[in-house]
Amino acid sequence: MGEIILNIYLVINKNFVEEFRAVAYESDEGDETKIKFLKNKAREDFEKAYHFDAPTDKNGKFMNYNKFYKLEKRGMHFQLFEEIFTKFNVPEHPLICVTPVVDGEIYSSD
């Protein structure tokens, strides 16, 4: 049985993280091959990806991207993806490819 790998999308509008999306695959290839595969599928996967709510503060406002970036730099952004990890039943420390979608434009290095 292969490892569950994920394409995760960070949907950012006007500098606010408003939504997450994700698509899962199962693969038993090497990590480099898995990453290449996810990057190659990034544009194609976006429209069919499952939608997930982005975090909001106590006033219902979305997190600005700068706050997300600070969490990411500290390796804490994975906490925001817990619902995604649960949905796809992934183990600890999953292999993921995070692709930003800024004001409707997919930023992928495919």
Phi, psi and omega in degrees: 000133182278174178276142174281125177240153188229139163263118179245137180246136177254104183271113186243124176234127181051042176073014177243136178281105188257345184195151168246151171224157181204148173227137181249148174224161173245131182212146173240022174284177175287162183303317180300317179294320179298314181297316178300317179301311181299317179296321179293332181268355189304310181294316183294324185284336190305310185293329182266001183291148173292143179265140177226147178289140173274155181294148175232160177275185184296342178263006179081013180268141179288156177288136175283157185299326181301322178293317177301314181301319178296319176296318180298317180299331180265005179072019184258357182294337179301330179299329181287343183262009185305319179298320178296312181300320179293314181304317184263004176053051180269151178285176175300148177057056181288157174275120181228157172237117181259123182243122176283142173238102188256118180047044176089353181257125180279122179262088183239145179259045182282000000 
